[in-house]
Amino acid sequence: MSEQETTYCGFVAIVGRPNVGKSTLLNKLLGQKVSITSKKPQTTRHRILGIDTQGAWQTIFVDTPGLHIEEKRAINRLMNRAATSSLGDVEMVVFVVEGTRWTADDEMVLNKLKALRCPVVLAVNKVDKIEDKATLLPHLQWLGQQMAFAEILPISAKSGTNVETIRELARKQLPEGEHYFPEDYITDRSSRFMAAEIIREKLMRFMGEELPYSVTVEIERFKVEDDGLFHIHGLILVEREGQKKMVIGNKGEKLKQIGTEARLDMERLFDTRVFLELWVKVKSGWADDERALRSLGYGE
Ligand code: GDP
Ligand code: K
Ligand code: MG
């Protein structure tokens, strides 16, 4: 890139209630899995940046934990804080909602967005799932009356419908400025953090409803061997002895499956061979203890 060339850089926040598909959208925008996804609400616990550099333009997408009203447990309060603080200094907000569903949590997010001065693009996601397409248009019209959106787009984060349009709209909002990140960065998070997140995603995918958000993962060891192999020790912390048994499974089957799937994802993301060892340990009551959560990196 020549020194005279003008460059553009800025932040775009992706917000919405839990499970509308924010992380799926971020991954689609980047063509890489940088933010874990699952059928369960509150999969995303941390603010995650996804960096999209295309020539002179660098868009930094901010994936947030879903905003929701329930604040009973400490972890929920921290996630709401993490989600709100990302709205401070952004060039554009993508407000993600789900098809023709509208809930009290969507309403709460909407009310926060009304106070913003930057453009808010409404992304009506999962349109691939809407059976009766005739219901969509009146719903879009109703949504359009709720606030002055810069744009209302029916999208599918899963299949990619209109995802390019979101990227283009974001790019148009970027102010002149130097890029914050080198062009080969796709996230601000370390490989160590990504490894923990991948393990957590597999736990959420392979465990039933028994394991809501009472599980956390620590990487005890992350060593890059001379031949490029990543040697990783992951510690899975659960709340109860019974949950430990469930994670391990009959004859260790479950843990083996989680380990294999996590290793394959890590090898794809890190583009190298990975040797992964997993341990499960009981650590009771952590989800109610804000200080313990902070020490594990929540609420950053
Ligand atoms: P988040 O909590 O808002 O980050 O939502 P996720 O990205 O974790 O997605 C929640 C669930 O919705 C996952 O099971 C996704 O596979 C699913 N999902 C996301 N986007 C779409 C979509 O466009 N179509 C369909 N059918 N499912 C989607
Ligand atoms: K989710
Ligand atoms: Mg998410």
PDB file of C-alpha atoms in Angstrom, residues 27-198:
ATOM      1  CA  ASN A  27     -18.609 -15.496  11.170  1.00  0.00           C
ATOM      2  CA  LYS A  28     -20.327 -15.209   7.791  1.00  0.00           C
ATOM      3  CA  LEU A  29     -19.017 -11.665   7.323  1.00  0.00           C
ATOM      4  CA  LEU A  30     -15.480 -12.893   8.026  1.00  0.00           C
ATOM      5  CA  GLY A  31     -15.679 -16.285   6.322  1.00  0.00           C
ATOM      6  CA  GLN A  32     -14.117 -17.774   9.488  1.00  0.00           C
ATOM      7  CA  LYS A  33     -15.421 -18.967  12.809  1.00  0.00           C
ATOM      8  CA  VAL A  34     -14.189 -16.339  15.260  1.00  0.00           C
ATOM      9  CA  SER A  35     -17.262 -16.296  17.477  1.00  0.00           C
ATOM     10  CA  ILE A  36     -18.789 -19.498  18.765  1.00  0.00           C
ATOM     11  CA  THR A  37     -22.466 -20.209  18.119  1.00  0.00           C
ATOM     12  CA  SER A  38     -25.048 -22.641  19.414  1.00  0.00           C
ATOM     13  CA  LYS A  39     -28.772 -23.185  19.825  1.00  0.00           C
ATOM     14  CA  LYS A  40     -28.452 -21.998  23.420  1.00  0.00           C
ATOM     15  CA  PRO A  41     -28.931 -18.404  24.493  1.00  0.00           C
ATOM     16  CA  GLN A  42     -25.890 -16.792  26.109  1.00  0.00           C
ATOM     17  CA  THR A  43     -23.326 -18.730  24.132  1.00  0.00           C
ATOM     18  CA  THR A  44     -21.319 -15.537  23.615  1.00  0.00           C
ATOM     19  CA  ARG A  45     -19.983 -14.383  26.986  1.00  0.00           C
ATOM     20  CA  HIS A  46     -17.309 -11.960  25.885  1.00  0.00           C
ATOM     21  CA  ARG A  47     -17.063  -9.055  23.530  1.00  0.00           C
ATOM     22  CA  ILE A  48     -15.386 -10.369  20.380  1.00  0.00           C
ATOM     23  CA  LEU A  49     -13.916  -8.319  17.557  1.00  0.00           C
ATOM     24  CA  GLY A  50     -14.044  -9.595  13.996  1.00  0.00           C
ATOM     25  CA  ILE A  51     -11.707  -7.706  11.699  1.00  0.00           C
ATOM     26  CA  ASP A  52     -12.537  -7.387   8.012  1.00  0.00           C
ATOM     27  CA  THR A  53      -9.753  -5.736   6.013  1.00  0.00           C
ATOM     28  CA  GLN A  54     -10.307  -5.199   2.304  1.00  0.00           C
ATOM     29  CA  GLY A  55      -7.709  -2.961   0.713  1.00  0.00           C
ATOM     30  CA  ALA A  56      -8.035   0.535   2.146  1.00  0.00           C
ATOM     31  CA  TRP A  57     -11.048  -0.373   4.299  1.00  0.00           C
ATOM     32  CA  GLN A  58     -10.891  -2.003   7.714  1.00  0.00           C
ATOM     33  CA  THR A  59     -14.211  -2.714   9.375  1.00  0.00           C
ATOM     34  CA  ILE A  60     -14.020  -3.910  12.960  1.00  0.00           C
ATOM     35  CA  PHE A  61     -17.211  -5.741  13.845  1.00  0.00           C
ATOM     36  CA  VAL A  62     -18.037  -6.062  17.521  1.00  0.00           C
ATOM     37  CA  ASP A  63     -19.985  -9.181  18.494  1.00  0.00           C
ATOM     38  CA  THR A  64     -21.678  -8.784  21.837  1.00  0.00           C
ATOM     39  CA  PRO A  65     -23.288 -11.067  24.362  1.00  0.00           C
ATOM     40  CA  GLY A  66     -27.058 -10.869  23.794  1.00  0.00           C
ATOM     41  CA  LEU A  67     -28.895  -8.168  25.707  1.00  0.00           C
ATOM     42  CA  HIS A  68     -31.680  -9.439  27.895  1.00  0.00           C
ATOM     43  CA  ILE A  69     -33.845  -8.373  30.788  1.00  0.00           C
ATOM     44  CA  GLU A  70     -33.126 -11.171  33.268  1.00  0.00           C
ATOM     45  CA  GLU A  71     -30.411  -9.980  35.604  1.00  0.00           C
ATOM     46  CA  LYS A  72     -30.855 -12.422  38.453  1.00  0.00           C
ATOM     47  CA  ARG A  73     -27.502 -14.054  38.307  1.00  0.00           C
ATOM     48  CA  ALA A  74     -24.181 -12.259  38.421  1.00  0.00           C
ATOM     49  CA  ILE A  75     -23.158 -13.604  35.036  1.00  0.00           C
ATOM     50  CA  ASN A  76     -26.224 -12.017  33.416  1.00  0.00           C
ATOM     51  CA  ARG A  77     -25.438  -8.619  34.898  1.00  0.00           C
ATOM     52  CA  LEU A  78     -21.885  -8.765  33.622  1.00  0.00           C
ATOM     53  CA  MET A  79     -22.980  -9.825  30.156  1.00  0.00           C
ATOM     54  CA  ASN A  80     -25.462  -6.958  29.937  1.00  0.00           C
ATOM     55  CA  ARG A  81     -22.716  -4.532  30.901  1.00  0.00           C
ATOM     56  CA  ALA A  82     -20.337  -5.956  28.320  1.00  0.00           C
ATOM     57  CA  ALA A  83     -23.057  -5.678  25.682  1.00  0.00           C
ATOM     58  CA  THR A  84     -24.003  -2.073  26.459  1.00  0.00           C
ATOM     59  CA  SER A  85     -20.462  -0.707  26.678  1.00  0.00           C
ATOM     60  CA  SER A  86     -19.806  -1.734  23.075  1.00  0.00           C
ATOM     61  CA  LEU A  87     -22.318   0.832  21.825  1.00  0.00           C
ATOM     62  CA  GLY A  88     -20.186   3.805  22.844  1.00  0.00           C
ATOM     63  CA  ASP A  89     -18.005   4.625  19.883  1.00  0.00           C
ATOM     64  CA  VAL A  90     -19.267   2.904  16.780  1.00  0.00           C
ATOM     65  CA  GLU A  91     -19.917   4.159  13.236  1.00  0.00           C
ATOM     66  CA  MET A  92     -22.932   1.930  12.716  1.00  0.00           C
ATOM     67  CA  VAL A  93     -25.032  -0.602  14.604  1.00  0.00           C
ATOM     68  CA  VAL A  94     -26.497  -3.772  13.118  1.00  0.00           C
ATOM     69  CA  PHE A  95     -29.585  -4.630  15.176  1.00  0.00           C
ATOM     70  CA  VAL A  96     -30.348  -8.308  14.616  1.00  0.00           C
ATOM     71  CA  VAL A  97     -33.848  -9.675  15.191  1.00  0.00           C
ATOM     72  CA  GLU A  98     -35.297 -13.061  14.338  1.00  0.00           C
ATOM     73  CA  GLY A  99     -37.793 -13.401  11.494  1.00  0.00           C
ATOM     74  CA  THR A 100     -41.278 -12.391  12.528  1.00  0.00           C
ATOM     75  CA  ARG A 101     -40.649 -12.948  16.224  1.00  0.00           C
ATOM     76  CA  TRP A 102     -40.629  -9.909  18.499  1.00  0.00           C
ATOM     77  CA  THR A 103     -40.083 -10.225  22.259  1.00  0.00           C
ATOM     78  CA  ALA A 104     -39.693  -8.037  25.354  1.00  0.00           C
ATOM     79  CA  ASP A 105     -35.911  -8.390  25.005  1.00  0.00           C
ATOM     80  CA  ASP A 106     -36.045  -7.033  21.422  1.00  0.00           C
ATOM     81  CA  GLU A 107     -38.095  -4.129  22.744  1.00  0.00           C
ATOM     82  CA  MET A 108     -35.476  -3.423  25.421  1.00  0.00           C
ATOM     83  CA  VAL A 109     -32.651  -3.388  22.861  1.00  0.00           C
ATOM     84  CA  LEU A 110     -34.708  -1.125  20.580  1.00  0.00           C
ATOM     85  CA  ASN A 111     -35.162   1.368  23.394  1.00  0.00           C
ATOM     86  CA  LYS A 112     -31.407   1.518  23.984  1.00  0.00           C
ATOM     87  CA  LEU A 113     -30.778   2.084  20.270  1.00  0.00           C
ATOM     88  CA  LYS A 114     -33.208   4.999  19.948  1.00  0.00           C
ATOM     89  CA  ALA A 115     -30.726   7.164  21.866  1.00  0.00           C
ATOM     90  CA  LEU A 116     -27.865   6.535  19.404  1.00  0.00           C
ATOM     91  CA  ARG A 117     -26.772   9.067  16.818  1.00  0.00           C
ATOM     92  CA  CYS A 118     -25.088   6.630  14.401  1.00  0.00           C
ATOM     93  CA  PRO A 119     -27.070   4.797  11.703  1.00  0.00           C
ATOM     94  CA  VAL A 120     -28.841   1.639  12.869  1.00  0.00           C
ATOM     95  CA  VAL A 121     -29.382  -1.080  10.271  1.00  0.00           C
ATOM     96  CA  LEU A 122     -32.100  -3.568  11.140  1.00  0.00           C
ATOM     97  CA  ALA A 123     -31.181  -7.103  10.045  1.00  0.00           C
ATOM     98  CA  VAL A 124     -34.193  -9.388  10.110  1.00  0.00           C
ATOM     99  CA  ASN A 125     -32.392 -12.722  10.318  1.00  0.00           C
ATOM    100  CA  LYS A 126     -33.325 -16.366   9.691  1.00  0.00           C
ATOM    101  CA  VAL A 127     -35.623 -15.505   6.798  1.00  0.00           C
ATOM    102  CA  ASP A 128     -34.724 -18.954   5.412  1.00  0.00           C
ATOM    103  CA  LYS A 129     -36.787 -20.380   8.301  1.00  0.00           C
ATOM    104  CA  ILE A 130     -39.978 -18.408   7.725  1.00  0.00           C
ATOM    105  CA  GLU A 131     -42.560 -20.829   6.347  1.00  0.00           C
ATOM    106  CA  ASP A 132     -45.293 -18.353   5.520  1.00  0.00           C
ATOM    107  CA  LYS A 133     -43.388 -15.698   3.532  1.00  0.00           C
ATOM    108  CA  ALA A 134     -46.537 -13.544   3.313  1.00  0.00           C
ATOM    109  CA  THR A 135     -46.200 -12.718   7.011  1.00  0.00           C
ATOM    110  CA  LEU A 136     -42.775 -11.103   6.509  1.00  0.00           C
ATOM    111  CA  LEU A 137     -43.747  -7.949   4.603  1.00  0.00           C
ATOM    112  CA  PRO A 138     -46.321  -6.637   7.094  1.00  0.00           C
ATOM    113  CA  HIS A 139     -43.898  -7.406   9.900  1.00  0.00           C
ATOM    114  CA  LEU A 140     -41.116  -5.449   8.146  1.00  0.00           C
ATOM    115  CA  GLN A 141     -43.529  -2.538   7.754  1.00  0.00           C
ATOM    116  CA  TRP A 142     -44.391  -2.679  11.444  1.00  0.00           C
ATOM    117  CA  LEU A 143     -40.689  -2.798  12.385  1.00  0.00           C
ATOM    118  CA  GLY A 144     -40.058   0.242  10.195  1.00  0.00           C
ATOM    119  CA  GLN A 145     -42.453   2.250  12.350  1.00  0.00           C
ATOM    120  CA  GLN A 146     -40.584   1.490  15.588  1.00  0.00           C
ATOM    121  CA  MET A 147     -37.639   3.820  14.945  1.00  0.00           C
ATOM    122  CA  ALA A 148     -35.811   5.543  12.078  1.00  0.00           C
ATOM    123  CA  PHE A 149     -33.653   2.681  10.808  1.00  0.00           C
ATOM    124  CA  ALA A 150     -31.050   3.533   8.164  1.00  0.00           C
ATOM    125  CA  GLU A 151     -32.047   0.346   6.380  1.00  0.00           C
ATOM    126  CA  ILE A 152     -34.200  -2.727   6.966  1.00  0.00           C
ATOM    127  CA  LEU A 153     -32.769  -5.915   5.489  1.00  0.00           C
ATOM    128  CA  PRO A 154     -34.191  -9.420   5.541  1.00  0.00           C
ATOM    129  CA  ILE A 155     -31.101 -11.634   5.875  1.00  0.00           C
ATOM    130  CA  SER A 156     -29.955 -15.189   6.470  1.00  0.00           C
ATOM    131  CA  ALA A 157     -26.701 -15.278   8.404  1.00  0.00           C
ATOM    132  CA  LYS A 158     -26.626 -19.017   7.824  1.00  0.00           C
ATOM    133  CA  SER A 159     -26.996 -19.084   4.037  1.00  0.00           C
ATOM    134  CA  GLY A 160     -25.519 -15.639   3.412  1.00  0.00           C
ATOM    135  CA  THR A 161     -28.555 -13.837   1.970  1.00  0.00           C
ATOM    136  CA  ASN A 162     -27.893 -10.064   2.082  1.00  0.00           C
ATOM    137  CA  VAL A 163     -24.788 -10.459   4.249  1.00  0.00           C
ATOM    138  CA  GLU A 164     -22.699  -8.708   1.573  1.00  0.00           C
ATOM    139  CA  THR A 165     -25.120  -5.779   1.707  1.00  0.00           C
ATOM    140  CA  ILE A 166     -24.390  -5.383   5.417  1.00  0.00           C
ATOM    141  CA  ARG A 167     -20.660  -5.391   4.717  1.00  0.00           C
ATOM    142  CA  GLU A 168     -21.099  -2.678   2.056  1.00  0.00           C
ATOM    143  CA  LEU A 169     -23.313  -0.515   4.279  1.00  0.00           C
ATOM    144  CA  ALA A 170     -20.718  -0.776   7.043  1.00  0.00           C
ATOM    145  CA  ARG A 171     -17.877   0.143   4.736  1.00  0.00           C
ATOM    146  CA  LYS A 172     -19.647   3.324   3.620  1.00  0.00           C
ATOM    147  CA  GLN A 173     -19.740   4.537   7.235  1.00  0.00           C
ATOM    148  CA  LEU A 174     -16.016   4.182   7.919  1.00  0.00           C
ATOM    149  CA  PRO A 175     -14.215   7.464   8.577  1.00  0.00           C
ATOM    150  CA  GLU A 176     -10.740   8.168   7.254  1.00  0.00           C
ATOM    151  CA  GLY A 177      -8.088   6.814   9.548  1.00  0.00           C
ATOM    152  CA  GLU A 178      -5.261   4.382   9.946  1.00  0.00           C
ATOM    153  CA  HIS A 179      -6.031   0.717  10.350  1.00  0.00           C
ATOM    154  CA  TYR A 180      -5.992  -0.427  13.981  1.00  0.00           C
ATOM    155  CA  PHE A 181      -4.940  -3.978  13.136  1.00  0.00           C
ATOM    156  CA  PRO A 182      -2.497  -5.587  10.692  1.00  0.00           C
ATOM    157  CA  GLU A 183      -4.359  -6.835   7.620  1.00  0.00           C
ATOM    158  CA  ASP A 184      -3.941 -10.546   8.440  1.00  0.00           C
ATOM    159  CA  TYR A 185      -5.734 -10.212  11.805  1.00  0.00           C
ATOM    160  CA  ILE A 186      -9.286 -11.564  11.936  1.00  0.00           C
ATOM    161  CA  THR A 187      -9.822 -11.075  15.673  1.00  0.00           C
ATOM    162  CA  ASP A 188      -8.211  -9.278  18.599  1.00  0.00           C
ATOM    163  CA  ARG A 189      -8.375 -12.400  20.718  1.00  0.00           C
ATOM    164  CA  SER A 190      -5.387 -14.650  21.392  1.00  0.00           C
ATOM    165  CA  SER A 191      -5.074 -18.222  20.139  1.00  0.00           C
ATOM    166  CA  ARG A 192      -5.327 -19.278  23.774  1.00  0.00           C
ATOM    167  CA  PHE A 193      -8.681 -17.537  24.144  1.00  0.00           C
ATOM    168  CA  MET A 194      -9.935 -18.970  20.845  1.00  0.00           C
ATOM    169  CA  ALA A 195      -8.946 -22.476  21.979  1.00  0.00           C
ATOM    170  CA  ALA A 196     -11.003 -22.103  25.170  1.00  0.00           C
ATOM    171  CA  GLU A 197     -13.976 -20.787  23.198  1.00  0.00           C
ATOM    172  CA  ILE A 198     -13.881 -23.678  20.738  1.00  0.00           C
TER     173      ILE A 198
END
